[in-house]
CSV table of C-alpha atoms and ligand atoms in Angstrom, one decimal:
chain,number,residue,atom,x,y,z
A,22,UNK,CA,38.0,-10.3,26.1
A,23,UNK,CA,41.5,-9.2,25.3
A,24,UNK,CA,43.0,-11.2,22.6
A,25,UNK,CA,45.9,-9.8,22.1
A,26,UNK,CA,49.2,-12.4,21.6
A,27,UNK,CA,50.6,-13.1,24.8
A,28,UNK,CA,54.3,-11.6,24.9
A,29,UNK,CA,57.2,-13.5,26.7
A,30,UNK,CA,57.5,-11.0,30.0
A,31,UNK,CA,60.7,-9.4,30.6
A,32,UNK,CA,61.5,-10.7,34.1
A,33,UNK,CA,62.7,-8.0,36.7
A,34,UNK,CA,65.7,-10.8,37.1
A,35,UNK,CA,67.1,-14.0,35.4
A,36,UNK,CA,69.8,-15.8,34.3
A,37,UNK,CA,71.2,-17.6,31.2
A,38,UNK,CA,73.3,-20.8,31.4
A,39,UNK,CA,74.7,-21.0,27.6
A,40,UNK,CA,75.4,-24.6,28.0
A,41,UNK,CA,71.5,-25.4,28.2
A,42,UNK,CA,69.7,-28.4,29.8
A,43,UNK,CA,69.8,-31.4,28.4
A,44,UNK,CA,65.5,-32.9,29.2
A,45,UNK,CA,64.4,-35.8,30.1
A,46,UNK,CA,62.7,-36.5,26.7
A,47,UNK,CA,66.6,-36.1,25.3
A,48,UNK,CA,65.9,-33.4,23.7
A,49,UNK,CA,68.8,-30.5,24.5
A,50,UNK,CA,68.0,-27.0,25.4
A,51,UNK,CA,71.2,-24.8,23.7
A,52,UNK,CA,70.3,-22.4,25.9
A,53,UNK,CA,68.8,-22.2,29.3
A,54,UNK,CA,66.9,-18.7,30.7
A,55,UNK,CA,65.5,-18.6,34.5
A,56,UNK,CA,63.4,-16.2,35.8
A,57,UNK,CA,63.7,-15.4,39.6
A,58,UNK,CA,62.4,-13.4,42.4
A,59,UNK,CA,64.2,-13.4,46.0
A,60,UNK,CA,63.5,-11.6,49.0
A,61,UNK,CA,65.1,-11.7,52.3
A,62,UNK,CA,69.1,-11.5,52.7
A,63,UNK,CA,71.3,-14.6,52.4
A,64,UNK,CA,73.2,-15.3,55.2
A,65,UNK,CA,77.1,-15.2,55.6
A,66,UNK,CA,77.2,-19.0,55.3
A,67,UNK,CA,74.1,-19.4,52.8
A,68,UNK,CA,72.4,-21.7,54.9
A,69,UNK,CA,69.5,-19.5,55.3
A,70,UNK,CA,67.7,-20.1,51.9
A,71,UNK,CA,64.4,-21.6,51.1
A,72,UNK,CA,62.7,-22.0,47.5
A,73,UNK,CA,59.5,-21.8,46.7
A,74,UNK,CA,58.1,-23.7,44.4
A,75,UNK,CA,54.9,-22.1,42.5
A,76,UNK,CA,52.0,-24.0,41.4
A,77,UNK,CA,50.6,-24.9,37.8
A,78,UNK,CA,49.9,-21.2,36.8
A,79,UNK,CA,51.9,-19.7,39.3
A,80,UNK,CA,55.1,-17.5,38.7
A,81,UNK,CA,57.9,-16.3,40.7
A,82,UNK,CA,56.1,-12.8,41.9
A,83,UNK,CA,55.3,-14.3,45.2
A,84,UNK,CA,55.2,-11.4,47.8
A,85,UNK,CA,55.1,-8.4,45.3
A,86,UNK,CA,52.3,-7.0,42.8
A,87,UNK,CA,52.3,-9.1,40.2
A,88,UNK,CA,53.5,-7.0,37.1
A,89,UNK,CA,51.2,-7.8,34.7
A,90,UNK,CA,47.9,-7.9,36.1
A,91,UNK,CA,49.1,-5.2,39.3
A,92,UNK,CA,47.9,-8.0,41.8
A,93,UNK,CA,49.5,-8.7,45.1
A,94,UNK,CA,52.4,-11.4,45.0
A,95,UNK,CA,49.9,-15.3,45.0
A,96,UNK,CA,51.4,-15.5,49.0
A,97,UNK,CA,52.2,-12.3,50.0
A,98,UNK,CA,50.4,-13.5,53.1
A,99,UNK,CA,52.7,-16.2,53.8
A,100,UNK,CA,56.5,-14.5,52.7
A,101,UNK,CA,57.2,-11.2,53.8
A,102,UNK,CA,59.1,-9.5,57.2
A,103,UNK,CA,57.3,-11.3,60.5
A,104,UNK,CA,55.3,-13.6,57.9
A,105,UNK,CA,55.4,-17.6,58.3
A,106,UNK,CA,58.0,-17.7,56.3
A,107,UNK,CA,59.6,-14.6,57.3
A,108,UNK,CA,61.8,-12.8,55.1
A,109,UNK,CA,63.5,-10.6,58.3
A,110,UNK,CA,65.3,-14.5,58.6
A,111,UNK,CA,65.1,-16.3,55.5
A,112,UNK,CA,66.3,-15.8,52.1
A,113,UNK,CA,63.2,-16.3,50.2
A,114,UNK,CA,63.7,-17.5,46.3
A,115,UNK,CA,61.1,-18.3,43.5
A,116,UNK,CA,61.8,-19.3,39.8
A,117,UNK,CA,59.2,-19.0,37.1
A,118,UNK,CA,59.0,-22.9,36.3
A,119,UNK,CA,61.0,-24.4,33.2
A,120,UNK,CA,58.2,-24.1,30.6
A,121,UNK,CA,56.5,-21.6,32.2
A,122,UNK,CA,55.6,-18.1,30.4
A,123,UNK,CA,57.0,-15.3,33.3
A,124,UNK,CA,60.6,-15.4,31.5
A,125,UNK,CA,61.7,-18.6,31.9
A,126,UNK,CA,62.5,-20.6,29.1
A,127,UNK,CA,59.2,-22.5,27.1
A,128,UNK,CA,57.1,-21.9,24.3
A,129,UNK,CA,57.0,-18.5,23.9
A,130,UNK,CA,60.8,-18.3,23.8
A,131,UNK,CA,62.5,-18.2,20.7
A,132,UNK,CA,63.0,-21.1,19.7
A,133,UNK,CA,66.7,-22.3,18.7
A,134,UNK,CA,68.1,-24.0,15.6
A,135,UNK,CA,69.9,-27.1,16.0
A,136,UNK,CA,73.1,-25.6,16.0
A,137,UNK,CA,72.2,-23.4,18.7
A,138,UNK,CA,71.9,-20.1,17.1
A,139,UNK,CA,68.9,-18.9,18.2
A,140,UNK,CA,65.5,-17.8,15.7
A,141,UNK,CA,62.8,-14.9,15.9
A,142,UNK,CA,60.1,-17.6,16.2
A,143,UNK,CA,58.3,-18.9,19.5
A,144,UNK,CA,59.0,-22.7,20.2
A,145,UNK,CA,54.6,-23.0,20.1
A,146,UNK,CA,53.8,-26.5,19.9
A,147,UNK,CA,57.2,-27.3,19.3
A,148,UNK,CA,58.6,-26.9,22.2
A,149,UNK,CA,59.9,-30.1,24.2
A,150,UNK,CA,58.0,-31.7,27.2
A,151,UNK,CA,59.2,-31.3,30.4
A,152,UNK,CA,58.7,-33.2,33.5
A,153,UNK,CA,58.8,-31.3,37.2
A,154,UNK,CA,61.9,-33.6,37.3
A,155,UNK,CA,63.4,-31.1,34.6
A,156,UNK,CA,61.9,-28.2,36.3
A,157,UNK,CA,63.5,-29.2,39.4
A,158,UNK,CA,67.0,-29.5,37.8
A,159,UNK,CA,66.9,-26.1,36.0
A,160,UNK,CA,65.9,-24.7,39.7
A,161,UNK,CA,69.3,-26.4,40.3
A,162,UNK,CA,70.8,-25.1,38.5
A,163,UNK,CA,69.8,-21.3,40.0
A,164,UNK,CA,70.4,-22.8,43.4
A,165,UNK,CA,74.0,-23.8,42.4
A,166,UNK,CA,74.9,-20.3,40.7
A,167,UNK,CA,73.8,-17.9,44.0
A,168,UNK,CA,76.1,-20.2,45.6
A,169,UNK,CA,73.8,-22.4,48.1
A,170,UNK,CA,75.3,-25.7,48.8
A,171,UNK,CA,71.9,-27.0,50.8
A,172,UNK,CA,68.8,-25.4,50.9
A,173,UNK,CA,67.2,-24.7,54.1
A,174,UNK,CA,63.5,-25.6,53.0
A,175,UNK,CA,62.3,-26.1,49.8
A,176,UNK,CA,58.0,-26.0,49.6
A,177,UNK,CA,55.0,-25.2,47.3
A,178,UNK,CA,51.6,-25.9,47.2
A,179,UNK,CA,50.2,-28.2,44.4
A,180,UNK,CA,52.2,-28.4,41.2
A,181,UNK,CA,54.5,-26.0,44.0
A,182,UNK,CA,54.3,-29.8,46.3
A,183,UNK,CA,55.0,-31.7,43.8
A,184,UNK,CA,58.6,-30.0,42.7
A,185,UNK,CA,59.6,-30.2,46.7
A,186,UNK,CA,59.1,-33.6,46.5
A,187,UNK,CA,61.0,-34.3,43.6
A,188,UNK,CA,63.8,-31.6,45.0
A,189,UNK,CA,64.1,-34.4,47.8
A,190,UNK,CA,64.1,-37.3,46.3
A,191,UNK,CA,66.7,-36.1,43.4
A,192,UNK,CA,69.0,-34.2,46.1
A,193,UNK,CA,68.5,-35.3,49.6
A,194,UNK,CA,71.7,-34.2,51.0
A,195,UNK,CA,70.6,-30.7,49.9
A,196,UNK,CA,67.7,-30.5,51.0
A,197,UNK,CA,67.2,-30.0,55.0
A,198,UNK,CA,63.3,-29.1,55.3
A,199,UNK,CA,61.1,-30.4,52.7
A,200,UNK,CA,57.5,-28.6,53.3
A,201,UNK,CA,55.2,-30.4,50.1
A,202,UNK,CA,51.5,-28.7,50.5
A,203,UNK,CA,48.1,-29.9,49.0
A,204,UNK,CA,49.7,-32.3,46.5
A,205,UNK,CA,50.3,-35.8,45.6
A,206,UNK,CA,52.9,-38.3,44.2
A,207,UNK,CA,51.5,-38.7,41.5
A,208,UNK,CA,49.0,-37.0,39.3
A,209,UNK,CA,45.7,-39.3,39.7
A,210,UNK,CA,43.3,-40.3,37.0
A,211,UNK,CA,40.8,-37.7,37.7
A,212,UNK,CA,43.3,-34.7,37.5
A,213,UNK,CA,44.7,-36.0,34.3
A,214,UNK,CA,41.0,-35.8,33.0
A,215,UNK,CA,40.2,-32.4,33.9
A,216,UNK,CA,43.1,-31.1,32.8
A,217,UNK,CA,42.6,-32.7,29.1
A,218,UNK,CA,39.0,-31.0,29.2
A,219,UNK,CA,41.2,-27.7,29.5
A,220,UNK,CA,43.5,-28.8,26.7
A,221,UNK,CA,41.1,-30.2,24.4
A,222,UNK,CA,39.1,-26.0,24.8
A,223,UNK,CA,41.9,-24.9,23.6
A,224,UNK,CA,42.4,-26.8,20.8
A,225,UNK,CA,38.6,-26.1,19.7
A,226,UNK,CA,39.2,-22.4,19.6
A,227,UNK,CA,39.0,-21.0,16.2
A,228,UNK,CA,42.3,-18.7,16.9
A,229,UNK,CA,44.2,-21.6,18.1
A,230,UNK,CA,45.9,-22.2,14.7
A,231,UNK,CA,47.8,-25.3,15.9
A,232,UNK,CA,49.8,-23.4,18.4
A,233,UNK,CA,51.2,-20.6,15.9
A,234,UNK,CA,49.1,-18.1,17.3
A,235,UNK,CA,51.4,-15.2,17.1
A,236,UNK,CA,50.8,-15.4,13.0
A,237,UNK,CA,47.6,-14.0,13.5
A,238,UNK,CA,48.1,-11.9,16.3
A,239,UNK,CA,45.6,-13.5,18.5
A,240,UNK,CA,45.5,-15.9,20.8
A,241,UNK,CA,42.7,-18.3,21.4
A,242,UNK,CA,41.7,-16.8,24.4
A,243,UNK,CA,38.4,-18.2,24.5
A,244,UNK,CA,39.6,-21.2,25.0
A,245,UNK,CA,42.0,-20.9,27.1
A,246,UNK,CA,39.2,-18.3,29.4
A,247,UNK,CA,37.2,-22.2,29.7
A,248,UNK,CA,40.2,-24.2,30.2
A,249,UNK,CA,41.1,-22.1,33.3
A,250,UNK,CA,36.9,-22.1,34.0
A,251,UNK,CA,36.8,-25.7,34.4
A,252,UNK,CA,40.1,-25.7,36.4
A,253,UNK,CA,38.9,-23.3,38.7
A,254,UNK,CA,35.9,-25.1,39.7
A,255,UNK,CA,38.2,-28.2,40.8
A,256,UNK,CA,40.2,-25.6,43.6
A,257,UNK,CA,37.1,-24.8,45.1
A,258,UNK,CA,34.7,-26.5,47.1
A,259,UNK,CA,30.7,-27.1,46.9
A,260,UNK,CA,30.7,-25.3,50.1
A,261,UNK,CA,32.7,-22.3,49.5
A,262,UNK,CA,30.8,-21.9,45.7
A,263,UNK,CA,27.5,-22.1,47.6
A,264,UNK,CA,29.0,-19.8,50.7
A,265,UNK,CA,30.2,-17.5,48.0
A,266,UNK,CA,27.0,-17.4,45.2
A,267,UNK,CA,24.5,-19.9,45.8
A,268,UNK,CA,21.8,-19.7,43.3
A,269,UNK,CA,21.8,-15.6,43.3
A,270,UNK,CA,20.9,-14.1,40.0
A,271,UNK,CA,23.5,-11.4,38.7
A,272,UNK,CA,22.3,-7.8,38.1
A,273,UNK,CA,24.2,-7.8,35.1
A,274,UNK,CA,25.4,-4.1,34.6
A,275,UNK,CA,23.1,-2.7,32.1
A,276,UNK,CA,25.8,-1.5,30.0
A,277,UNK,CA,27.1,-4.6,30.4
A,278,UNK,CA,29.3,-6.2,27.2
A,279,UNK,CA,29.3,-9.3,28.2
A,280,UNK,CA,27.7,-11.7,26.5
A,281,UNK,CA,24.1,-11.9,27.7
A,282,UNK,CA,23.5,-15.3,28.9
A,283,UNK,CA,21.2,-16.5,26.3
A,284,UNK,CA,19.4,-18.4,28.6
A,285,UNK,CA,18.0,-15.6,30.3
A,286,UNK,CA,19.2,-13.9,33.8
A,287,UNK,CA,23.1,-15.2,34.5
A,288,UNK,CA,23.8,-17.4,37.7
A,289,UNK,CA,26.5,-15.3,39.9
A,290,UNK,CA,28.6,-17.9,39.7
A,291,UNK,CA,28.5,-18.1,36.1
A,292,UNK,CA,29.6,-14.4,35.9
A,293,UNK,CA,32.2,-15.7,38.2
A,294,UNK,CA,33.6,-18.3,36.8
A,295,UNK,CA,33.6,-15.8,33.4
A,296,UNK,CA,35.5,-13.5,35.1
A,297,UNK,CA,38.5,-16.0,36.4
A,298,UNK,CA,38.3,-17.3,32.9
A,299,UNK,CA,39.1,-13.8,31.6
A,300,UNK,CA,41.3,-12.4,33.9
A,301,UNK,CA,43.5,-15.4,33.7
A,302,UNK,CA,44.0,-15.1,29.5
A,303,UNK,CA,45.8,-11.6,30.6
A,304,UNK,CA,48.9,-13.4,32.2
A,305,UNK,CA,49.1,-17.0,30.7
A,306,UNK,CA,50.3,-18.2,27.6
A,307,UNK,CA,48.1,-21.3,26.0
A,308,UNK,CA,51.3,-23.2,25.0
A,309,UNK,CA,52.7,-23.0,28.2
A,310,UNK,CA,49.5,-24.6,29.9
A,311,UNK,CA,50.1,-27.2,27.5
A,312,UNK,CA,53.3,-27.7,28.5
A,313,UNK,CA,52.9,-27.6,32.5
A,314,UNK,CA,49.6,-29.6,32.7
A,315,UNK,CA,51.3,-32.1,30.6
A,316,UNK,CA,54.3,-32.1,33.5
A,317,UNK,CA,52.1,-32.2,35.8
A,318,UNK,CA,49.9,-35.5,34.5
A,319,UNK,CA,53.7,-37.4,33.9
A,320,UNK,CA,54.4,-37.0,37.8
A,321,UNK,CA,54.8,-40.0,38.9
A,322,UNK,CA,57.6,-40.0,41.8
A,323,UNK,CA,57.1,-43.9,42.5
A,324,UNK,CA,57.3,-44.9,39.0
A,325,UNK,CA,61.2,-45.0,39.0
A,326,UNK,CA,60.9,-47.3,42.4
A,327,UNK,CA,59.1,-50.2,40.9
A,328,UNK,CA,56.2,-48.3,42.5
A,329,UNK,CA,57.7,-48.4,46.3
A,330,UNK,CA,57.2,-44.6,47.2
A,331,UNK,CA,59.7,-45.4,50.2
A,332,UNK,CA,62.3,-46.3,48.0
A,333,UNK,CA,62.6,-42.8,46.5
A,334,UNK,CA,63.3,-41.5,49.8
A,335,UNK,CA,65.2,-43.9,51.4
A,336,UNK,CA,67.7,-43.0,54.3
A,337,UNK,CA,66.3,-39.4,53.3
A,338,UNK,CA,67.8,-36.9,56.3
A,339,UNK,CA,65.9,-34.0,55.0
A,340,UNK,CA,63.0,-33.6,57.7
A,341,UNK,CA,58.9,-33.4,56.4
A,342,UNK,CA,56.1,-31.3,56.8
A,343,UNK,CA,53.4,-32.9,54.7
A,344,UNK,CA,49.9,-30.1,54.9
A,345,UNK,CA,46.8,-30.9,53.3
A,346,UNK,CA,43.3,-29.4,53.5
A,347,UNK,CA,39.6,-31.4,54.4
A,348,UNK,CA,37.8,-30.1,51.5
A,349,UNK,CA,40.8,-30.3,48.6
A,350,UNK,CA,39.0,-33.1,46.0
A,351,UNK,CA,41.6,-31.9,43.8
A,352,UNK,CA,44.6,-33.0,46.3
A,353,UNK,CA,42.4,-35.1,48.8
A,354,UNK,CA,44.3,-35.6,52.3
A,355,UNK,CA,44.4,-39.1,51.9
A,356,UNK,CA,47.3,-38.3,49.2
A,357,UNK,CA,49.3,-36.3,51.7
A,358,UNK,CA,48.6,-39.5,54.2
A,359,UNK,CA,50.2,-41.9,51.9
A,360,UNK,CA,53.1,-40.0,51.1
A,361,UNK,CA,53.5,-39.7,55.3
A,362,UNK,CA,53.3,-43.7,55.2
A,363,UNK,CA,55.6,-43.8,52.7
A,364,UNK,CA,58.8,-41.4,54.2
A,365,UNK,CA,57.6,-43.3,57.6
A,366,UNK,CA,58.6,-46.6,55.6
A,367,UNK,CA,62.0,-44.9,54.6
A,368,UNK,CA,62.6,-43.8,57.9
A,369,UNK,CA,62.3,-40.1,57.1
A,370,UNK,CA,61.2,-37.4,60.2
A,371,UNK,CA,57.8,-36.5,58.6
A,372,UNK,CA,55.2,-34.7,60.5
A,373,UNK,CA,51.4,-34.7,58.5
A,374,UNK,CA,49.0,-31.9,59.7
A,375,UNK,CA,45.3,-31.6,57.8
A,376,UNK,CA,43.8,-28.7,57.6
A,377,UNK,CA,39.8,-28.3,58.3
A,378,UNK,CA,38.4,-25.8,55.9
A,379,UNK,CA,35.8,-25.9,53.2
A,380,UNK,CA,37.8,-23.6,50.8
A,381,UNK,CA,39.1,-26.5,48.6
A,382,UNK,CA,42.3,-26.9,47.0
A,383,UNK,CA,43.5,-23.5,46.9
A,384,UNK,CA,42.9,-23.0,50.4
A,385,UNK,CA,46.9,-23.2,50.4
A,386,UNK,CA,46.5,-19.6,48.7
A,387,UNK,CA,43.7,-18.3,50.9
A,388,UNK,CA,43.6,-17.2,55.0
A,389,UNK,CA,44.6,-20.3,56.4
A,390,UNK,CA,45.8,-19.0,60.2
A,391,UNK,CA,46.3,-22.8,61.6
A,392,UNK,CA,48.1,-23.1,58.4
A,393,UNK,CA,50.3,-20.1,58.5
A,394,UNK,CA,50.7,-21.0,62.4
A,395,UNK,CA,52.2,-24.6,61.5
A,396,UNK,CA,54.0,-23.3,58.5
A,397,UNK,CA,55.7,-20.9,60.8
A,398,UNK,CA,56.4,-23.5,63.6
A,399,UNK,CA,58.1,-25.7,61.6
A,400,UNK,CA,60.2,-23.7,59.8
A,401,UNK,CA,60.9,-22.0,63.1
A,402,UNK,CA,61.9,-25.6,64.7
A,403,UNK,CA,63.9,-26.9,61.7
A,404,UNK,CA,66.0,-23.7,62.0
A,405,UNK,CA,66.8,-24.7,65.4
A,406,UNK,CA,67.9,-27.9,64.4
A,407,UNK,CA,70.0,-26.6,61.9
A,408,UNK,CA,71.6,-24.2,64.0
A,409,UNK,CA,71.0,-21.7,61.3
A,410,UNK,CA,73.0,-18.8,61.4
A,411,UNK,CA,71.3,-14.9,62.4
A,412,UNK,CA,71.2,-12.5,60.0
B,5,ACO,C1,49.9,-20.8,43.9
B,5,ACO,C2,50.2,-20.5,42.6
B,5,ACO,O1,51.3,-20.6,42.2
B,5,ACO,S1,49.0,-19.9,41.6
B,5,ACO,C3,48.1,-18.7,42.1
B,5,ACO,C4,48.2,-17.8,40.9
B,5,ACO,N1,47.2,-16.7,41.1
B,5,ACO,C5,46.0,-16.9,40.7
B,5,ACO,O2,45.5,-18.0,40.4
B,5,ACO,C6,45.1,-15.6,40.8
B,5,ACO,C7,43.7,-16.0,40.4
B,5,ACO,N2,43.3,-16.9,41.4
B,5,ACO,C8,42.4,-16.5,42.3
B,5,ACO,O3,41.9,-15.4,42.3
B,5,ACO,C9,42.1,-17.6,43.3
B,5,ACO,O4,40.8,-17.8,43.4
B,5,ACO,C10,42.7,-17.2,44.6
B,5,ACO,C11,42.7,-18.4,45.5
B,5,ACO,C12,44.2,-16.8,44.3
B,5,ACO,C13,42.0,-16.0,45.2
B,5,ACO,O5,40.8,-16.4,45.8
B,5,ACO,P1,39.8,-15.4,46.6
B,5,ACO,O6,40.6,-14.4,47.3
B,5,ACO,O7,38.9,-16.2,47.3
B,5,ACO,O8,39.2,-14.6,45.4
B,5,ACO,P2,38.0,-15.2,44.5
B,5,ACO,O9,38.3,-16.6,44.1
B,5,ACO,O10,36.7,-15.1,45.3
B,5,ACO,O11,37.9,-14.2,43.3
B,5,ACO,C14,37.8,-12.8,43.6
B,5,ACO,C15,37.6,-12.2,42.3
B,5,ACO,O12,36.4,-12.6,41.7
B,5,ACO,C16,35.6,-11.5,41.4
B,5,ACO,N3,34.2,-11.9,41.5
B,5,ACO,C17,33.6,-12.3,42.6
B,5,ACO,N4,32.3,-12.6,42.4
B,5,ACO,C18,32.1,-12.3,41.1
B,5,ACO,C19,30.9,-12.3,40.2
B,5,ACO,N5,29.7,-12.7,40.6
B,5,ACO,N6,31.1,-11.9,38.9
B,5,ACO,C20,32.3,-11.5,38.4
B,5,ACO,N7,33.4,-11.4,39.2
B,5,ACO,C21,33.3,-11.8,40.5
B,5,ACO,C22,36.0,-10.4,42.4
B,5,ACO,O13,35.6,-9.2,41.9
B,5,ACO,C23,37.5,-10.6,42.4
B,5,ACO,O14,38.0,-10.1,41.2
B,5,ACO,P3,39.6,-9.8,41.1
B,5,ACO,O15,40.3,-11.1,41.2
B,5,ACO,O16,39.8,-9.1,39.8
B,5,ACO,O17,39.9,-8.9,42.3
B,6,HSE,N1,44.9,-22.0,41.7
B,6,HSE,C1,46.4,-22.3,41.7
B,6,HSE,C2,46.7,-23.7,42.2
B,6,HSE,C3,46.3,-24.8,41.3
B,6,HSE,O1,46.8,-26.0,41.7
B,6,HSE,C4,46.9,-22.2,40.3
B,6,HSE,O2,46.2,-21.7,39.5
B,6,HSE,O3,48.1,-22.5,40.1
């Protein structure tokens, strides 16, 4: 496995807003760096634009090869000309999450000095904790500089649901389609617990060296290779691993280097899950999944309402498409139904559609048809009642 330190990635485009972001923690950011993607072609009166939001170890490569690892774009089945969300009529944009390690300012940036001038060290450990509240107001702050006054949708899957929820309750009147997939209002008990399993590996890697990594030139891959094994299992299914492996043996290559299970002939699925685990340390940074699964376990939308989730969208306008899928334990449907209840409560046009599937969580990522059909639909109607300009 490739331990090599994980370098910041020089994104194909971003921006820099010198006067910084000042977090919800209070610390301030001097400095400010978004990574972005778009596709698609604005319209003459902007109204045409819809954000994606990506999920926990997402980027903003949506519907291209990813640059890294050469892989297509996470949904280049869903955004692309004549896709559900079609770029021949919308103006497609993605930022790489505040905190995130695709460009956008976190822990591998260089961290600045109090006075602003900036250092030739990464933030690490040191770098401040963000909420998707912040990551929502630096995607703001992109949204403001191209010039868009109100978004025509703004979605995402997961971590990706989560942000278009917050986008609507922080700035309903810019907001007119709100599409939040496979996610909750809050990150439960259970998710907060697997995803300190996955923090806790990475702290019990010998090359973790309390974050500083880079010092020694390696990361702690190994760790990081579990944290994303144990993750992985929780956006799949007990149908689709037993579809997909069973109890199959793997002819392990002969030549093989992997490490031969000591206890005798390897499980597919082990090899599997090994292989996720590996692939992933190529494009993530361990600091970085620090930082996001900690935004993601302080999501709680209703905790600013006294716990009333209708109150944080009251007298919303922005109309809802809540999906969810059967077999997501992760995300479970009956997440996406409360939130429904609760923009029914605050008077909000919400429409709830779930899914049958046995893929799991990231179904959202996988060859959904009913899903891409509905996506589609929607998007197709809301454009209708927004009178949305042609191209
Ligand atoms: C939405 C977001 O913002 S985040 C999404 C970010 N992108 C990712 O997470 C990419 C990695 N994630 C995945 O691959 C996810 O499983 C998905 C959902 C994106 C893809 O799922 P699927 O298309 O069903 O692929 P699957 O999960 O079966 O994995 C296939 C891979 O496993 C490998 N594989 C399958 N069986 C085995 C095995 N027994 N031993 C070793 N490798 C195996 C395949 O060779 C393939 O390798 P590749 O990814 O290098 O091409
Ligand atoms: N598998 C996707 C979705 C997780 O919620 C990811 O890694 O981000």
């Amino acid at each position: 496995m490739d331990q090599s330190v994980t370098r910041m990635h020089v994104p194909h485009s971003h921006v820099t807003f010198d006067d910084g972001i000042v977090l919800e923690c209070g610390t301030t950011l001097q400095r400010l760096t978004v990574a972005y993607r778009t596709y698609g072609t604005l319209n003459a009166d902007r109204s045409n634009a819809i954000l994606v939001c990506h999920a926990l170890t997402g980027d903003q490569y949506v519907a291209e090869r990813h640059p890294v690892t050469g892989k297509p774009g996470w949904w280049e089945a869903v955004v692309g000309p004549g896709r559900p969300i079609d770029t021949d009529r919308f103006f497609v944009i993605c930022q790489n999450v505040l905190g995130g390690c695709m460009g956008s300012t976190g822990p591998l940036s260089y961290r600045e000095n109090p006075d602003g001038t900036q250092t030739d060290e990464p933030w690490g450990t040191d770098f401040p904790p963000v909420t998707i509240r912040d990551m929502v107001r630096a995607q703001k702050r992109l949204v403001d500089h191209l010039g868009i006054k109100r978004l025509f949708a703004v979605l995402g899957g997961s971590m990706g649901g989560m942000q278009a929820l917050q986008w609507a309750a922080l700035y309903p009147d810019q907001v007119f389609a709100a599409l939040p997939i496979a996610t909750a209002s809050y990150h439960s008990a259970q998710n907060i617990a697997f995803h300190e399993v996955g923090r806790q590996a990475i702290f019990a890697d010998p090359d973790w060296r309390n974050g500083r990594y880079w010092e020694s030139g390696l990361i702690p891959a190994r760790g990081l290779a579990v944290a994303r094994m144990c993750a992985h299992i929780t956006y799949l299914s007990e149908e689709a691993l037993t579809r997909k492996f069973g109890r199959r043996l793997q002819n392990a290559p002969k030549d093989s280097t992997e490490a031969i299970n000591l206890f005798g002939d390897m499980f597919e699925v082990e090899s599997y899950l090994r292989h996720q685990g590996s692939a992933f340390v190529q494009r993530f940074d361990a600091n970085s999944y620090l930082t996001i699964t900690r935004a993601m376990d302080y999501f709680d939308l209703a905790a600013d309402f006294g716990g009333d989730l209708a109150m944080a969208f009251k007298g919303a306008r922005t109309r809802f498409l809540l999906a969810s899928f059967t077999s997501d334990w992760l995300f479970p449907t009956s997440q996406s139904r409360a939130i429904a209840r609760a923009l029914n409560r605050a008077g909000a046009n919400v429409s709830f559609v779930e899914f049958p599937t046995d893929k799991g969580h990231d179904a959202f990522l996988l060859d959904e048809p009913d899903f891409h059909r509905a996506l589609a639909g929607f998007l197709r109607g809301c454009a209708i009642h927004a009178g949305l300009q042609r191209l």
